[in-house]
Coordinates of C-alpha atoms (C1' of nucleotides) in Angstrom, one line a residue:
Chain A
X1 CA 72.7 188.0 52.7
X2 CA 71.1 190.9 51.4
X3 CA 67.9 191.3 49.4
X4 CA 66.4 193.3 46.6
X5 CA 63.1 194.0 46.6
X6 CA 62.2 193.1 43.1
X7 CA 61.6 189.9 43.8
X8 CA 60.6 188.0 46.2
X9 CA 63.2 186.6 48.8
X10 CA 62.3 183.0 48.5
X11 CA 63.3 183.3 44.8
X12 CA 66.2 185.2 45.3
X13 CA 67.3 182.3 47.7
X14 CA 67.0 179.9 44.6
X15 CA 69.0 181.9 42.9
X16 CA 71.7 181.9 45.1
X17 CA 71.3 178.1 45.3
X18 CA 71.6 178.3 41.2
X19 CA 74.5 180.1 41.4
X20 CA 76.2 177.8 43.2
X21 CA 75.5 175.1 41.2
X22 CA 76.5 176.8 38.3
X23 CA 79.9 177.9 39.4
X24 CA 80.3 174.3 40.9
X25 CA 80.8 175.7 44.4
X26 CA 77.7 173.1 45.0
X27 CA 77.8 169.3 42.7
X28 CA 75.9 166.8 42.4
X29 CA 75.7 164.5 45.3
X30 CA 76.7 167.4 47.7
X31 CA 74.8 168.2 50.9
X32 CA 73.2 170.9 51.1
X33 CA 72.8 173.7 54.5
X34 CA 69.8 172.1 56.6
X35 CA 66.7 174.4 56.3
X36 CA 67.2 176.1 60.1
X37 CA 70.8 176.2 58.8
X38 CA 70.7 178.0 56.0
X39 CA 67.9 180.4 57.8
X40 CA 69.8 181.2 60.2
X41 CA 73.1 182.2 58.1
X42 CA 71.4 184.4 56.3
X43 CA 68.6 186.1 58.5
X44 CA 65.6 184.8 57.1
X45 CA 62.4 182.9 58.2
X46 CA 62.5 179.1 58.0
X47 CA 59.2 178.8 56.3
X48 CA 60.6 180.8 53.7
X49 CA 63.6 179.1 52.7
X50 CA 61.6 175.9 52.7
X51 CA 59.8 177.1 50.5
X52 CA 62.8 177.9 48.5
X53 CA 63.7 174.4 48.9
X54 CA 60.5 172.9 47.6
X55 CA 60.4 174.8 44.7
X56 CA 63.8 173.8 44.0
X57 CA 62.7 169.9 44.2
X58 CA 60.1 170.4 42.1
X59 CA 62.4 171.3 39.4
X60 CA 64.7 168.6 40.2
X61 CA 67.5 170.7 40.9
X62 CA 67.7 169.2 44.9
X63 CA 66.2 166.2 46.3
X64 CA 65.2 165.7 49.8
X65 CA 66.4 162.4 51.6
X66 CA 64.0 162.2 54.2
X67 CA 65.2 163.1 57.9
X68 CA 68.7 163.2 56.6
X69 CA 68.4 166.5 54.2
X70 CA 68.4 168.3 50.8
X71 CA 71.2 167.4 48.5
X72 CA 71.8 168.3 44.9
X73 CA 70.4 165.7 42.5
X74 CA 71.7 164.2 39.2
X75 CA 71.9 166.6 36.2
X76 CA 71.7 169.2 38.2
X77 CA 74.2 171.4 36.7
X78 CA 72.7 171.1 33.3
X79 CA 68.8 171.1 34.5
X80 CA 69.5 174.2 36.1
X81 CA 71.4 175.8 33.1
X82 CA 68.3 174.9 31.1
X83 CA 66.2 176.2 33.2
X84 CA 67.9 179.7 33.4
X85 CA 68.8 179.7 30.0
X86 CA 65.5 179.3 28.7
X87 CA 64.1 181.4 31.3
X88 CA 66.5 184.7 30.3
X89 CA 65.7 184.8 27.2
X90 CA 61.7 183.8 27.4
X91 CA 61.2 186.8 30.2
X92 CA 64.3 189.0 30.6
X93 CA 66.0 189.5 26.8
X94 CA 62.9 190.5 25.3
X95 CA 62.8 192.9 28.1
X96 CA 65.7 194.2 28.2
X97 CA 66.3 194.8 24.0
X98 CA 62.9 196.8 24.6
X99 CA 64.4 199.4 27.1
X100 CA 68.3 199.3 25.0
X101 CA 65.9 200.2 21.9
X102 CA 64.1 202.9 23.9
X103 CA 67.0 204.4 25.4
X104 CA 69.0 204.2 21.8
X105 CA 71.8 202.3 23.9
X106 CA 74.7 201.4 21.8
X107 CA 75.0 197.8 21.6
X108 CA 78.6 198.2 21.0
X109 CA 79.6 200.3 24.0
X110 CA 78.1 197.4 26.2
X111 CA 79.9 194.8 24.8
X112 CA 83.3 197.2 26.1
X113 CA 81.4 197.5 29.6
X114 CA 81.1 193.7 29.7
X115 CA 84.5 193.5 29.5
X116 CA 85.2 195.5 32.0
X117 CA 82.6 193.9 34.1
X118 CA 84.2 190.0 33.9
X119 CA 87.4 191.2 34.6
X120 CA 86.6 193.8 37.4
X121 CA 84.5 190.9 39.2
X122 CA 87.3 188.3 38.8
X123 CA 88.9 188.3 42.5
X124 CA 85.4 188.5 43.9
X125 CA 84.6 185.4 42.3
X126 CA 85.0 183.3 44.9
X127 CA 84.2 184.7 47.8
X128 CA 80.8 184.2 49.8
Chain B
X1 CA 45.7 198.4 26.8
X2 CA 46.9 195.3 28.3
X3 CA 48.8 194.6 31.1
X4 CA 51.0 191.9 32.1
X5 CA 50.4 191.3 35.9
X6 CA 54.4 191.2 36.6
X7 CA 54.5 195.2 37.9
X8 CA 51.7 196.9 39.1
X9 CA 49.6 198.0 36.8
X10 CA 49.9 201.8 37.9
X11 CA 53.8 201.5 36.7
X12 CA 53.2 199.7 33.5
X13 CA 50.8 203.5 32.9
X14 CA 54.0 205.2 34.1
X15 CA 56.3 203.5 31.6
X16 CA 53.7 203.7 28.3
X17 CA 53.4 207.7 29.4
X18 CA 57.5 207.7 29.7
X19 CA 57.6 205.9 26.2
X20 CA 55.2 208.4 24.9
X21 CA 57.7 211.0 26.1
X22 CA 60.7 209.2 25.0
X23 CA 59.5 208.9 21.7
X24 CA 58.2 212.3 21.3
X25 CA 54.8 211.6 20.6
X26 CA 54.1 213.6 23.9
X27 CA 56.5 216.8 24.0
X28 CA 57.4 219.5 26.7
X29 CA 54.0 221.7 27.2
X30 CA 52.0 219.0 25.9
X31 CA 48.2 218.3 27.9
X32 CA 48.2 214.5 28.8
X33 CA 44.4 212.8 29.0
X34 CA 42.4 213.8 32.1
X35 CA 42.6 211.5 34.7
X36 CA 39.4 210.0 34.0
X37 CA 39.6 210.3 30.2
X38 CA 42.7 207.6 30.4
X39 CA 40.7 205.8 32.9
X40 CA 37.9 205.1 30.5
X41 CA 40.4 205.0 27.6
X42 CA 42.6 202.3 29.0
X43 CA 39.8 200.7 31.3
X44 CA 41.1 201.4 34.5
X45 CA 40.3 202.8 37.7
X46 CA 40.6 206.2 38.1
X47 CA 42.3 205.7 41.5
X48 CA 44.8 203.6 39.4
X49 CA 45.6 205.9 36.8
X50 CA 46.3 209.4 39.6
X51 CA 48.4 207.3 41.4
X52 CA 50.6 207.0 38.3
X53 CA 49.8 210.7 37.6
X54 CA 51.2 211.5 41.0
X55 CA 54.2 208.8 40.7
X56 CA 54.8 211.0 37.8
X57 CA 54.5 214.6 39.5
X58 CA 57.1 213.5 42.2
X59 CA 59.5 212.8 39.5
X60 CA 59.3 216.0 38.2
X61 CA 57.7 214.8 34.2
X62 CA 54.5 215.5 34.4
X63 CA 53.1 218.9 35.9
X64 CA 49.7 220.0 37.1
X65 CA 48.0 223.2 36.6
X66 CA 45.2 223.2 39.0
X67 CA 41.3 222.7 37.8
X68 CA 42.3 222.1 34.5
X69 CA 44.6 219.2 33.9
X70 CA 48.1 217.6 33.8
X71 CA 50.7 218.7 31.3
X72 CA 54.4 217.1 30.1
X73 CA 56.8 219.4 32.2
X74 CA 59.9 221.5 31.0
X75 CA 63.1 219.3 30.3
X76 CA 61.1 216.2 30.8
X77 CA 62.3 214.5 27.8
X78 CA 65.7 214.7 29.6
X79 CA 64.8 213.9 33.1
X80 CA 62.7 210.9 31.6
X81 CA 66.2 209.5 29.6
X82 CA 68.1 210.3 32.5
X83 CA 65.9 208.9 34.8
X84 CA 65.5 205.5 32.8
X85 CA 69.5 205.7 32.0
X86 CA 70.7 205.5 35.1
X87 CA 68.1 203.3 36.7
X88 CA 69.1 200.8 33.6
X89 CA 72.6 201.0 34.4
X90 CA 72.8 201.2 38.5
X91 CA 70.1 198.0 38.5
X92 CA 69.8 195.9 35.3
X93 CA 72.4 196.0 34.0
X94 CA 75.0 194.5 36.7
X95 CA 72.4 191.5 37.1
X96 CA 72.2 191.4 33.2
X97 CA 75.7 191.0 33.3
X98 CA 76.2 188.6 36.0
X99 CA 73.2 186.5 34.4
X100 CA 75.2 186.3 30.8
X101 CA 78.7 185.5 32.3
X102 CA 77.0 182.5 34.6
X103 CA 75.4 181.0 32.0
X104 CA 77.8 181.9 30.0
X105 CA 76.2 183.2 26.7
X106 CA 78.2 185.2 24.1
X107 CA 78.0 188.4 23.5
X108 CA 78.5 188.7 20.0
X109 CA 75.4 186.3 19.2
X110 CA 73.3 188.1 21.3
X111 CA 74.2 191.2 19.0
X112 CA 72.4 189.7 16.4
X113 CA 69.4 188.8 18.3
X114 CA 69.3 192.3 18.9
X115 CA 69.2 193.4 15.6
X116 CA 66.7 190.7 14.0
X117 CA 64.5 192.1 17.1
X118 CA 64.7 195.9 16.2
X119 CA 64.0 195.0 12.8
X120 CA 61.1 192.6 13.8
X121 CA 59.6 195.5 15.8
X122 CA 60.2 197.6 12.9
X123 CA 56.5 197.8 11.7
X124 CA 55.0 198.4 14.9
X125 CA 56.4 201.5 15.5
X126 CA 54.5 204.1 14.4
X127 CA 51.6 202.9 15.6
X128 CA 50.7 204.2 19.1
Chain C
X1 CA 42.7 210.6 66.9
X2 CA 41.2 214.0 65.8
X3 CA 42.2 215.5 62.2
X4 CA 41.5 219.1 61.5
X5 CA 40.1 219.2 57.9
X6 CA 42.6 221.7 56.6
X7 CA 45.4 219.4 56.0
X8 CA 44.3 215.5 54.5
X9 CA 44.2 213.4 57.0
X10 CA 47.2 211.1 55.7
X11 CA 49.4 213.8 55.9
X12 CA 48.2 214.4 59.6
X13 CA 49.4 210.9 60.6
X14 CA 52.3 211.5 58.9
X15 CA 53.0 214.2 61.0
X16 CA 51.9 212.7 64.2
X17 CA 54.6 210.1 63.3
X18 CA 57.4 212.8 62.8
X19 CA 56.2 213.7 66.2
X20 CA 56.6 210.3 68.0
X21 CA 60.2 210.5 66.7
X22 CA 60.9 214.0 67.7
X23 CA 60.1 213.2 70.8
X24 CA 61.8 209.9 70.9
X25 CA 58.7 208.1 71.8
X26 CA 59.4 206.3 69.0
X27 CA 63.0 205.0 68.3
X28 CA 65.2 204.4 65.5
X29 CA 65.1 200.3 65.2
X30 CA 61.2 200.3 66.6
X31 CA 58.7 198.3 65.0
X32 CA 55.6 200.9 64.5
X33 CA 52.1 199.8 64.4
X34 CA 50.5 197.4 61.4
X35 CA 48.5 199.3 58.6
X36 CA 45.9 197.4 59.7
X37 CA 46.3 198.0 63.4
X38 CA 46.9 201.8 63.1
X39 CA 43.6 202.0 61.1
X40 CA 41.6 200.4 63.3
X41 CA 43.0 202.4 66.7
X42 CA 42.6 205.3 64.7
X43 CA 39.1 205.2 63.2
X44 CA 40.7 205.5 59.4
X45 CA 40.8 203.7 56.3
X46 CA 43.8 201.2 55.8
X47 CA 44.1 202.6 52.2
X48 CA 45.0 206.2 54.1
X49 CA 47.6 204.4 56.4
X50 CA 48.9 203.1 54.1
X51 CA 49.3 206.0 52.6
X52 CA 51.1 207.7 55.0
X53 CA 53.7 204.8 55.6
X54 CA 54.5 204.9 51.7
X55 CA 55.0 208.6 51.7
X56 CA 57.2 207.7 54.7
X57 CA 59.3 205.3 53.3
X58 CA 59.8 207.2 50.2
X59 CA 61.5 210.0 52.9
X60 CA 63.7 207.1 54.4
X61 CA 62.2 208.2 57.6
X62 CA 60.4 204.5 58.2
X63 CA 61.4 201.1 56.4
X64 CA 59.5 198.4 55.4
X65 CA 60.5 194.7 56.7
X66 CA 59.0 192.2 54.1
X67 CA 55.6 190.1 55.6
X68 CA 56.8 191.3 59.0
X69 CA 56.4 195.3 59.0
X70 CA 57.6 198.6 59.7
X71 CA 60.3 200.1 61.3
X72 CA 61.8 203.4 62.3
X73 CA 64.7 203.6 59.6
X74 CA 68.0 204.5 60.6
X75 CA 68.8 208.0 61.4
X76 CA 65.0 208.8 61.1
X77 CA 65.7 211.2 63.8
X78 CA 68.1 213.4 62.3
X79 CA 66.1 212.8 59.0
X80 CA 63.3 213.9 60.5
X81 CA 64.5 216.8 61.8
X82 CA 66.5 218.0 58.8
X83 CA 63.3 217.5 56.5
X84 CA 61.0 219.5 59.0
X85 CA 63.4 222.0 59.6
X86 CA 64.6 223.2 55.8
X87 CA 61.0 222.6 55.1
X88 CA 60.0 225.3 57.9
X89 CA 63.3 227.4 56.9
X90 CA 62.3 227.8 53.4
X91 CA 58.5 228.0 53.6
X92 CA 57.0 228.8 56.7
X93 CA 59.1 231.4 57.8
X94 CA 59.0 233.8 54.7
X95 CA 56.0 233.8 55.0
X96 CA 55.4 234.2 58.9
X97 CA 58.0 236.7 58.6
X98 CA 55.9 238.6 55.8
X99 CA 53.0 238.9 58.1
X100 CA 54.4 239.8 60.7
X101 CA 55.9 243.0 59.1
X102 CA 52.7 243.3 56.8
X103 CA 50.3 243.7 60.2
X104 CA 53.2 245.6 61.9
X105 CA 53.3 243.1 64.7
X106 CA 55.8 243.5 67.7
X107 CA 58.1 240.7 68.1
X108 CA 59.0 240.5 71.3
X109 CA 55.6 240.5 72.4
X110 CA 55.3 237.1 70.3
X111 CA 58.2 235.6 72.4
X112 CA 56.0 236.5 75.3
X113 CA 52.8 234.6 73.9
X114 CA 55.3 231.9 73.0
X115 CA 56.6 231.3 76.2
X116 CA 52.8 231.1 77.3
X117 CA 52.5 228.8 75.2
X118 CA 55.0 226.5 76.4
X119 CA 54.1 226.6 79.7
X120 CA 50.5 225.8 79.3
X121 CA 51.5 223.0 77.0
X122 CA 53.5 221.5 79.6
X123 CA 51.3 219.6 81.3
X124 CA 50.3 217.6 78.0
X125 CA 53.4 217.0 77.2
X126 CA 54.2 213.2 78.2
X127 CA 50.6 212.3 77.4
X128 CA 50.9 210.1 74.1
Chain D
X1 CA 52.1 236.2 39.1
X2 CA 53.5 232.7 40.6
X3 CA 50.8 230.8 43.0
X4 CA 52.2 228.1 45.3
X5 CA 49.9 225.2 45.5
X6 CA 49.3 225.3 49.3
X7 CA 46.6 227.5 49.1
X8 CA 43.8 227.9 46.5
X9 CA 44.6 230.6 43.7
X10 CA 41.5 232.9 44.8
X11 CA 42.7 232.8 48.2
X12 CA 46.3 233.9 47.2
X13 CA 44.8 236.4 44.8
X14 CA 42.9 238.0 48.0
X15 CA 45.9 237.8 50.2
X16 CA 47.3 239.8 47.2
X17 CA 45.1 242.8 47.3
X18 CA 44.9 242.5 51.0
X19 CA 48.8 243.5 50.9
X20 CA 48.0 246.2 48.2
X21 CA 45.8 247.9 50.5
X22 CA 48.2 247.3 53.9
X23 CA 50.7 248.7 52.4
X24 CA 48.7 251.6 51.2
X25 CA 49.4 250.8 47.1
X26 CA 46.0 250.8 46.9
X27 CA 43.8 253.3 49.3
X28 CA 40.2 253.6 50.3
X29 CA 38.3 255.1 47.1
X30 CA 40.3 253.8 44.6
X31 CA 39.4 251.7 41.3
X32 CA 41.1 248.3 41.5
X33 CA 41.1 246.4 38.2
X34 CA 38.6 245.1 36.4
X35 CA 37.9 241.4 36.6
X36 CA 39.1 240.9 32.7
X37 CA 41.8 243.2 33.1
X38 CA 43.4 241.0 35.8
X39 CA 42.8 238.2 35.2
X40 CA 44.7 238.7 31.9
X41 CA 48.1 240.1 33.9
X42 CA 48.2 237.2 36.2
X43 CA 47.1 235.1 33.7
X44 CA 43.9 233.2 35.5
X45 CA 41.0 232.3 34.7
X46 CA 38.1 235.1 34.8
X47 CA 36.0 233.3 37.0
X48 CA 38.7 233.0 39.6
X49 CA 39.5 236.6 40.1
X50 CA 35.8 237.1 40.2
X51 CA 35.1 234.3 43.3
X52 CA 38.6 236.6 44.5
X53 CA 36.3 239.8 44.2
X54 CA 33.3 238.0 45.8
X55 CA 35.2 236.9 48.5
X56 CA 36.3 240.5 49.3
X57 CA 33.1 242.5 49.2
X58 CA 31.6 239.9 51.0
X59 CA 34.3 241.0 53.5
X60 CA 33.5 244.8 53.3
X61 CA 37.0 245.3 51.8
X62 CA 35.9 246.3 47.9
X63 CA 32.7 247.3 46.8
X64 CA 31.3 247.2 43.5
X65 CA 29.8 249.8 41.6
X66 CA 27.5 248.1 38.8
X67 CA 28.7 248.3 35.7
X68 CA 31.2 250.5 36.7
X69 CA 33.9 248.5 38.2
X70 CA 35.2 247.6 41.8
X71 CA 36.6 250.3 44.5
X72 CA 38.4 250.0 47.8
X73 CA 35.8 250.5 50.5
X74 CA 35.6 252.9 52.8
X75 CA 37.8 251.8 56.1
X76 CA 39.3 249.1 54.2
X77 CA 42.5 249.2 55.5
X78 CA 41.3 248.6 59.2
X79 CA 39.2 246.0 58.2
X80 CA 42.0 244.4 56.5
X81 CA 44.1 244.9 59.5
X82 CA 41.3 243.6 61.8
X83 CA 40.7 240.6 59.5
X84 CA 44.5 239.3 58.5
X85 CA 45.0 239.9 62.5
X86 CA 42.6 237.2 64.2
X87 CA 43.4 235.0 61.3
X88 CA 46.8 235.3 61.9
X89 CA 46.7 234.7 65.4
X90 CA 44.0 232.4 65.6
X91 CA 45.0 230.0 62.8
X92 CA 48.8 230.5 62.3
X93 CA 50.7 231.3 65.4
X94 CA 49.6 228.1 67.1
X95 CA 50.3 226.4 64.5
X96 CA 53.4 227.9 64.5
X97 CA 54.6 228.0 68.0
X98 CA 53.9 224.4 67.9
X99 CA 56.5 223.9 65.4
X100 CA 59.4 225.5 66.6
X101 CA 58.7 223.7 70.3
X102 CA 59.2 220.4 68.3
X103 CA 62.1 221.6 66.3
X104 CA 63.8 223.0 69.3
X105 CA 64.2 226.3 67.6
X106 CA 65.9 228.9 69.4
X107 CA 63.2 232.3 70.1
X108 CA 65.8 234.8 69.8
X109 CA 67.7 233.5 67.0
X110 CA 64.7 234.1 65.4
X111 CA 64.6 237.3 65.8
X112 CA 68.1 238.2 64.1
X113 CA 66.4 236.6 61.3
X114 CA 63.8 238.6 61.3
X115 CA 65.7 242.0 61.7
X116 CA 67.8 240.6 58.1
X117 CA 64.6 239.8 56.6
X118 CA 63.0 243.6 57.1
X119 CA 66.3 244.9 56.1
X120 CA 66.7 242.6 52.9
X121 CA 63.5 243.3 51.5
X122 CA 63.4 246.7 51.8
X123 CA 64.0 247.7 48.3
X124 CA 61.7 245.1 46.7
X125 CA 59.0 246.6 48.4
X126 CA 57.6 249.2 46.5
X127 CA 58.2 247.1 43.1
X128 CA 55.0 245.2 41.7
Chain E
dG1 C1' 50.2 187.5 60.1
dT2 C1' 52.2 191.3 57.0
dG3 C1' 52.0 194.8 53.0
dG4 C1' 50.4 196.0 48.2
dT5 C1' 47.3 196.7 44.6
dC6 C1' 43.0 197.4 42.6
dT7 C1' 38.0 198.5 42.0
dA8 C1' 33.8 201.0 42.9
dG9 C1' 31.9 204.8 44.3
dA10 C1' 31.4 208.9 46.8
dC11 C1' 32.4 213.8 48.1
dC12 C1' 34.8 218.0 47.9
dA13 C1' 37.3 222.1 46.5
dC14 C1' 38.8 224.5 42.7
dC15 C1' 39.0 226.5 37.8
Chain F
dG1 C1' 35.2 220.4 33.7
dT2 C1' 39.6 219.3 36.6
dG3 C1' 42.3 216.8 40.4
dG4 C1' 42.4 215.0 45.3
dT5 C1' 41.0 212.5 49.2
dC6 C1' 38.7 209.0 51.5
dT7 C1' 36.0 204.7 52.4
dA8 C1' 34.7 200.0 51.8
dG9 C1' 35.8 195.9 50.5
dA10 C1' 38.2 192.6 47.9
dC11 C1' 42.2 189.8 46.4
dC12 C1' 46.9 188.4 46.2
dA13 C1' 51.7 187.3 47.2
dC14 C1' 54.8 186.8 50.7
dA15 C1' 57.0 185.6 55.6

DNA sequence: GTGGTCTAGACCACC
DNA sequence: GTGGTCTAGACCACA
């Protein structure tokens, strides 16, 4: 796995749990990759995707059977759309209408680019 | 001035002196506040404020002319919109994207949210 | 370490660094000292090394591992090499050249005080 | 007149008459201009062609003539010649012969580039 | 442990 | 007056 350096990797980790959960690759009641697991796959410290982990719990989007492992919890799929959701357009829309206004972007054209988009990243969809 | 403490503080300088530019309210040839004058103006370290001047040089917007000061460069209304363009499209766009089609928001609706928020902002523009 | 006071001194550890991968002391992959570990062998500020490593990254010639450190980039050598070698090509040479011809120098008594040169360097040469 | 930022402007300015009076533009006994005067061509500040001047008479290579003007001095040339020289080899060539050792740059080859460089500039010579 | 950012204050060379 | 560099020391987030 390969990591931006926008954010921190811990949180990139969730989202890639997110993801999953989203795209149903991951449902509730699944088991989830063992911490050590899951750090080893993708080159990372333990401590760090534990902390992915706890974060996780704390929203209630996994829940940790103790010495057996994480799985996804109840309502998962639609805590963790809420949680998105809500959290695009508190932090990144805003954002992100700011620098379309600035750069006199034409609202229109990106629509045709989303398009595009969807469709070009079709086959990928699936992989990983 | 106020800063959120998401970026650095010495880029949130760099993106109010690219808006400046962007919006003309700085043009080509123009002097930009000492180094200490913005310091005191937008109470800041100095050390703060020439590292954005010099984050600034490397790109090629701003220019010095030694002893006396720091002036908007040749063509950097261009290089500033190019700059920001591309950046917007290679980086935040694509995850802009991919966070709309996974949580599966429509386009068309966010199109008006756009619109209500340039006219929201409407008023606020000519201030500085 | 010694620094001369013509050149700041972050740009002299930056060029002791080019150095270590010249001369393959240091090798692509390597992890290179801490910030804070460099500063303290080398009597400086951790602000300037820091400095230095940033200006490096931002050449590609070192990368930074996130929490763990820094390391020789990929192809640093050849990087290295290019970027000191243009960079003598375009600037130092004119104006040697210029000199040369200005104080009417005779250049194959140079390559004599050159090879003089080498020779009496040698014995310094795998020192570190 | 176009200053690279490597050196300070007085300094270049000096190295600028030096090469007047090397090349014999300008000979022993001659008027050079007056501070104002140019200061206005190469567009500086006053004060810095004076700290130029300063710097030069201190060296024996002008003298000034109160309120009158500035002149070459008398053995000016050898003086320059003597001065430029040890500089030269006391500052730059190490510096210099260090360099190409680490680059691995080829003596001779240097040469050819040399012999292009003489012929090349030939005909800008006398211009300026 | 690592880097990264920031403040405060100093000093210097240059214009 | 201007920028540029450096030190000292602090604080923070991240691995």
């Amino acid at each position: 796995m390969e990591f931006h350096k926008k954010d921190p990797i811990f949180l990139q980790i969730v989202e890639m749990i997110c993801e999953k959960i989203l795209t149903k690759i991951w449902v509730e009641g699944d088991k989830i990759p063992s911490v050590r697991e899951l750090a080893v796959n993708i080159e990372v410290n333990p401590n760090t995707v534990m902390r992915s982990y706890t974060y996780l719990q704390e929203k209630g989007i996994i829940q940790n059977r103790r010495g057996i492992g994480y799985y996804v919890a109840e309502h998962a799929y639609d805590d963790t759309l809420e949680l998105m959701k809500t959290n695009f357009i508190r932090n990144d829309l805003p954002l992100f209408f700011k620098t379309i206004k600035l750069l006199d972007i034409d609202f229109d054209e990106l629509k045709g680019r989303f398009k595009k988009f969807k469709e070009g990243k079709q086959e990928d969809e699936n992989q990983q």
